[in-house]
């Protein structure tokens, strides 16, 4: 292995294959810290790297899609390998000059990946910290001589958002500069300088308060701190001594069994003092209840890497989501060439992959991270012949995993539990009606398609004229769609009727279907005229829907609500009128046992067990609005799946909260789209070891309550969360800062948002600290009351205040039940060192609480305001007076009203309170 590392660090010339171009010869090498692969030359310079942590897998040979596209290339398979990395499973396809080099890189990469997956959280924290300090030093060393002068240190201070007087910086520089090479710091000296700069006044004062004003804690004093502040039970002297040996830096202190400020800081910044409860890293909930009593992590159109119209379909996406804890995955099956079914998104230009490859990938990755059952949601569009092929592949590949005959359920009317179904794959699909004889080989079933929501004239269907080939048409459509998607700048919207999405889709499809027949000419002139009509068509829709939305916001809320529900009913009626049927073969039908798909117009409980009602978000939204309690009761016996509207062609996600709040188990999201909604989903499922199953609260499994009520659970105690936001550490400049590291030092403030039942949804924020992202101090207390803590999520956001709004810096979202009391660090997601330091107290309160009276969010006229920030780009408009107040550090924190907000739906409800 060491020989592999040495070869990789020296660098290897390899050919990097790209789609549509010839290979590029580059020098690939492993950096000296063994944390990332880099290559040169590259226009990306510093950014040309792949972090080892982000690699999902390394495959040998010519297996990837790009290798298949270069099928004519006569590359030796033993010289080829592919690295899959990042959230979108991007592939780096490489060809070495001989098999020995390929083997060296594959062995080395697998060793590095295994090391990272095996190390414990403390080792990982230390490794990332050491790497961050080293990387910071290297980036600051502009001339690459391995030394930093005072000017380079001043530039680094600005980059790290430190605003210290130059005199103070020079003083620390001189104290750290101890060797004979005066006027510069080597890496060891820089590490000393960085420690001086990072000395935490807040932690030092905390240590003094428990150490009787000494600069260290004895074992007894440290045990007292852990019991009183951190609320730890069974703290033994041995445990405290172990911590001193692990975290203390000074050998002298270790001998005397005391913890100094450096050791105390190391302990407080370690995973032991993270805000997330370490017990929740493992499965700790009761897994013996029926499936319908759990929220189940679910993915929509799992195979897609990007948008719903043009993106690549990849089998690697199944590997990624299964390892991320997802337990319900979707496969759209269509007839493929040579009698082999394929998977892709129908009526679009997404690429096709073989069903067999998908099944093999699922089989390989389904139970690597946990053994709880996987639900395979099959959307079947195949002929009888290819359906038989699907059934054959499923049986051949999954084998025993499909056999549910041995599964024990106590009650035949109840679904089995995740525990009973360990290691099993449940096929969710259509089932032949019982009225058909058992000897019937095929029969008719209703054909519901997730694209049914889109009118037929809006579906991409092949239409070629004037001798144009399929390839020409596809290239032409792709170019048009890409320019339209860029123009519409679609964000992570919570509104399925967003004009950009609907208009984009309609304009694109109408334009194509109408104009391709007339205008598609291989001559350039034809292309131009078509392009003009397409764009003007898009513009018309944009204006029309914009005007409608303006009218909607201006009109009275209740009236517009009635209109929209009337329109919705009309739409549902039209859908019901054109129900289609499709032939289904017995072999595929027989594989469906507990998860029979039923597309839902409404909540219909026919008393049978094993149905899964499927709702598009539009229909589910209506059911939640009109029959929340009935929906909750249905979800106590059966499973419900909610999937994104077909109009979300940008793969944006809807807000999952309203559907979780009525007990829907399978709320399917686009896992490939980062942003607020996926962060809420991640927080939800991290509670139970990220195994993909989270037990619903007892009140949702038995009995019922109105989630939209002002006091939904009057008999249950409420929780009071008292959050003291103390300080921030190493907060970077906003990710989309135009000037990058040279931009001005940030003015941070922290916003805390509670997300749960509508009555619990609210947010509050600290004051702004000017010109300090490195160690800002807020020392401010925020208090929240929570009616249903079991489903509440707590979202910490850091913003950079700006005269014209605010810029997103970072976030961390956790389940309320995963918070640990005491002094805790909240590490911001995706940022190595950035954190906020808080103190958490949770109290139980009974009876009504005064805070609940101001339900401003429920009667807010404009629901857009309450949808909170969308993937970090939401700007809240403030009055000039308010803005001036917020800028002053002494602005009164207590006089602010907490902004009470429901999610999008909470603004439209007809609640008893109104």
JSON list of C-alpha atoms in Angstrom, two decimals, residues 710-787:
[
{"chain": "A", "resi": 710, "resn": "UNK", "atom": "CA", "xyz": [-53.85, 26.30, 17.60]},
{"chain": "A", "resi": 711, "resn": "UNK", "atom": "CA", "xyz": [-53.50, 23.73, 20.41]},
{"chain": "A", "resi": 712, "resn": "UNK", "atom": "CA", "xyz": [-53.40, 20.33, 18.66]},
{"chain": "A", "resi": 713, "resn": "UNK", "atom": "CA", "xyz": [-52.53, 18.20, 21.72]},
{"chain": "A", "resi": 714, "resn": "UNK", "atom": "CA", "xyz": [-54.01, 19.94, 24.80]},
{"chain": "A", "resi": 715, "resn": "UNK", "atom": "CA", "xyz": [-53.47, 16.90, 27.05]},
{"chain": "A", "resi": 716, "resn": "UNK", "atom": "CA", "xyz": [-49.76, 16.51, 26.28]},
{"chain": "A", "resi": 717, "resn": "UNK", "atom": "CA", "xyz": [-46.96, 18.56, 27.89]},
{"chain": "A", "resi": 718, "resn": "UNK", "atom": "CA", "xyz": [-45.17, 21.00, 25.63]},
{"chain": "A", "resi": 719, "resn": "UNK", "atom": "CA", "xyz": [-41.42, 21.51, 25.48]},
{"chain": "A", "resi": 720, "resn": "UNK", "atom": "CA", "xyz": [-39.70, 24.83, 26.01]},
{"chain": "A", "resi": 721, "resn": "UNK", "atom": "CA", "xyz": [-36.39, 25.23, 24.19]},
{"chain": "A", "resi": 722, "resn": "UNK", "atom": "CA", "xyz": [-34.07, 27.89, 25.65]},
{"chain": "A", "resi": 723, "resn": "UNK", "atom": "CA", "xyz": [-31.18, 28.47, 23.26]},
{"chain": "A", "resi": 724, "resn": "UNK", "atom": "CA", "xyz": [-28.31, 30.74, 24.23]},
{"chain": "A", "resi": 725, "resn": "UNK", "atom": "CA", "xyz": [-26.38, 31.65, 21.09]},
{"chain": "A", "resi": 726, "resn": "UNK", "atom": "CA", "xyz": [-22.92, 32.42, 22.52]},
{"chain": "A", "resi": 727, "resn": "UNK", "atom": "CA", "xyz": [-20.37, 32.77, 19.72]},
{"chain": "A", "resi": 728, "resn": "UNK", "atom": "CA", "xyz": [-19.25, 31.75, 16.23]},
{"chain": "A", "resi": 729, "resn": "UNK", "atom": "CA", "xyz": [-15.99, 30.22, 14.99]},
{"chain": "A", "resi": 730, "resn": "UNK", "atom": "CA", "xyz": [-14.27, 30.48, 11.59]},
{"chain": "A", "resi": 731, "resn": "UNK", "atom": "CA", "xyz": [-17.39, 31.58, 9.70]},
{"chain": "A", "resi": 732, "resn": "UNK", "atom": "CA", "xyz": [-16.39, 31.93, 6.01]},
{"chain": "A", "resi": 733, "resn": "UNK", "atom": "CA", "xyz": [-17.50, 34.47, 3.44]},
{"chain": "A", "resi": 734, "resn": "UNK", "atom": "CA", "xyz": [-20.77, 33.60, 1.65]},
{"chain": "A", "resi": 735, "resn": "UNK", "atom": "CA", "xyz": [-20.32, 30.86, -0.99]},
{"chain": "A", "resi": 736, "resn": "UNK", "atom": "CA", "xyz": [-21.62, 33.12, -3.77]},
{"chain": "A", "resi": 737, "resn": "UNK", "atom": "CA", "xyz": [-19.55, 36.14, -2.69]},
{"chain": "A", "resi": 738, "resn": "UNK", "atom": "CA", "xyz": [-18.58, 37.97, -5.90]},
{"chain": "A", "resi": 739, "resn": "UNK", "atom": "CA", "xyz": [-15.09, 38.94, -4.73]},
{"chain": "A", "resi": 740, "resn": "UNK", "atom": "CA", "xyz": [-14.39, 35.57, -3.09]},
{"chain": "A", "resi": 741, "resn": "UNK", "atom": "CA", "xyz": [-11.75, 35.71, -0.36]},
{"chain": "A", "resi": 742, "resn": "UNK", "atom": "CA", "xyz": [-11.03, 39.37, -1.17]},
{"chain": "A", "resi": 743, "resn": "UNK", "atom": "CA", "xyz": [-14.62, 40.39, -0.33]},
{"chain": "A", "resi": 744, "resn": "UNK", "atom": "CA", "xyz": [-15.20, 42.43, 2.80]},
{"chain": "A", "resi": 745, "resn": "UNK", "atom": "CA", "xyz": [-15.19, 40.83, 6.25]},
{"chain": "A", "resi": 746, "resn": "UNK", "atom": "CA", "xyz": [-18.65, 39.49, 7.05]},
{"chain": "A", "resi": 747, "resn": "UNK", "atom": "CA", "xyz": [-21.21, 40.91, 9.54]},
{"chain": "A", "resi": 748, "resn": "UNK", "atom": "CA", "xyz": [-22.80, 37.66, 10.77]},
{"chain": "A", "resi": 749, "resn": "UNK", "atom": "CA", "xyz": [-26.03, 36.96, 12.61]},
{"chain": "A", "resi": 750, "resn": "UNK", "atom": "CA", "xyz": [-27.72, 33.66, 13.51]},
{"chain": "A", "resi": 751, "resn": "UNK", "atom": "CA", "xyz": [-31.31, 32.75, 12.72]},
{"chain": "A", "resi": 752, "resn": "UNK", "atom": "CA", "xyz": [-32.98, 29.76, 14.39]},
{"chain": "A", "resi": 753, "resn": "UNK", "atom": "CA", "xyz": [-36.08, 28.28, 12.78]},
{"chain": "A", "resi": 754, "resn": "UNK", "atom": "CA", "xyz": [-38.45, 25.69, 14.26]},
{"chain": "A", "resi": 755, "resn": "UNK", "atom": "CA", "xyz": [-40.20, 23.56, 11.63]},
{"chain": "A", "resi": 756, "resn": "UNK", "atom": "CA", "xyz": [-43.00, 21.15, 12.59]},
{"chain": "A", "resi": 757, "resn": "UNK", "atom": "CA", "xyz": [-46.73, 21.49, 13.15]},
{"chain": "A", "resi": 758, "resn": "UNK", "atom": "CA", "xyz": [-47.98, 24.87, 11.83]},
{"chain": "A", "resi": 759, "resn": "UNK", "atom": "CA", "xyz": [-48.45, 26.17, 15.39]},
{"chain": "A", "resi": 760, "resn": "UNK", "atom": "CA", "xyz": [-44.77, 25.39, 16.12]},
{"chain": "A", "resi": 761, "resn": "UNK", "atom": "CA", "xyz": [-43.32, 26.95, 12.96]},
{"chain": "A", "resi": 762, "resn": "UNK", "atom": "CA", "xyz": [-41.51, 30.17, 13.78]},
{"chain": "A", "resi": 763, "resn": "UNK", "atom": "CA", "xyz": [-38.08, 31.79, 13.64]},
{"chain": "A", "resi": 764, "resn": "UNK", "atom": "CA", "xyz": [-36.01, 34.25, 15.65]},
{"chain": "A", "resi": 765, "resn": "UNK", "atom": "CA", "xyz": [-32.57, 35.77, 15.23]},
{"chain": "A", "resi": 766, "resn": "UNK", "atom": "CA", "xyz": [-29.67, 37.39, 17.06]},
{"chain": "A", "resi": 767, "resn": "UNK", "atom": "CA", "xyz": [-28.35, 40.89, 16.49]},
{"chain": "A", "resi": 768, "resn": "UNK", "atom": "CA", "xyz": [-25.65, 41.53, 13.87]},
{"chain": "A", "resi": 769, "resn": "UNK", "atom": "CA", "xyz": [-21.95, 41.54, 14.85]},
{"chain": "A", "resi": 770, "resn": "UNK", "atom": "CA", "xyz": [-20.00, 43.89, 12.59]},
{"chain": "A", "resi": 771, "resn": "UNK", "atom": "CA", "xyz": [-16.77, 42.90, 10.82]},
{"chain": "A", "resi": 772, "resn": "UNK", "atom": "CA", "xyz": [-16.01, 39.59, 12.50]},
{"chain": "A", "resi": 773, "resn": "UNK", "atom": "CA", "xyz": [-16.51, 36.13, 11.04]},
{"chain": "A", "resi": 774, "resn": "UNK", "atom": "CA", "xyz": [-13.61, 34.51, 12.90]},
{"chain": "A", "resi": 775, "resn": "UNK", "atom": "CA", "xyz": [-14.90, 34.71, 16.49]},
{"chain": "A", "resi": 776, "resn": "UNK", "atom": "CA", "xyz": [-18.08, 36.84, 16.72]},
{"chain": "A", "resi": 777, "resn": "UNK", "atom": "CA", "xyz": [-19.81, 36.93, 20.15]},
{"chain": "A", "resi": 778, "resn": "UNK", "atom": "CA", "xyz": [-23.60, 37.30, 20.44]},
{"chain": "A", "resi": 779, "resn": "UNK", "atom": "CA", "xyz": [-24.43, 36.08, 23.97]},
{"chain": "A", "resi": 780, "resn": "UNK", "atom": "CA", "xyz": [-28.16, 36.17, 23.17]},
{"chain": "A", "resi": 781, "resn": "UNK", "atom": "CA", "xyz": [-31.01, 33.91, 24.34]},
{"chain": "A", "resi": 782, "resn": "UNK", "atom": "CA", "xyz": [-33.87, 32.74, 22.08]},
{"chain": "A", "resi": 783, "resn": "UNK", "atom": "CA", "xyz": [-36.87, 30.86, 23.53]},
{"chain": "A", "resi": 784, "resn": "UNK", "atom": "CA", "xyz": [-39.34, 28.61, 21.70]},
{"chain": "A", "resi": 785, "resn": "UNK", "atom": "CA", "xyz": [-42.38, 26.56, 22.76]},
{"chain": "A", "resi": 786, "resn": "UNK", "atom": "CA", "xyz": [-43.01, 23.32, 20.89]},
{"chain": "A", "resi": 787, "resn": "UNK", "atom": "CA", "xyz": [-46.31, 21.37, 20.98]}
]
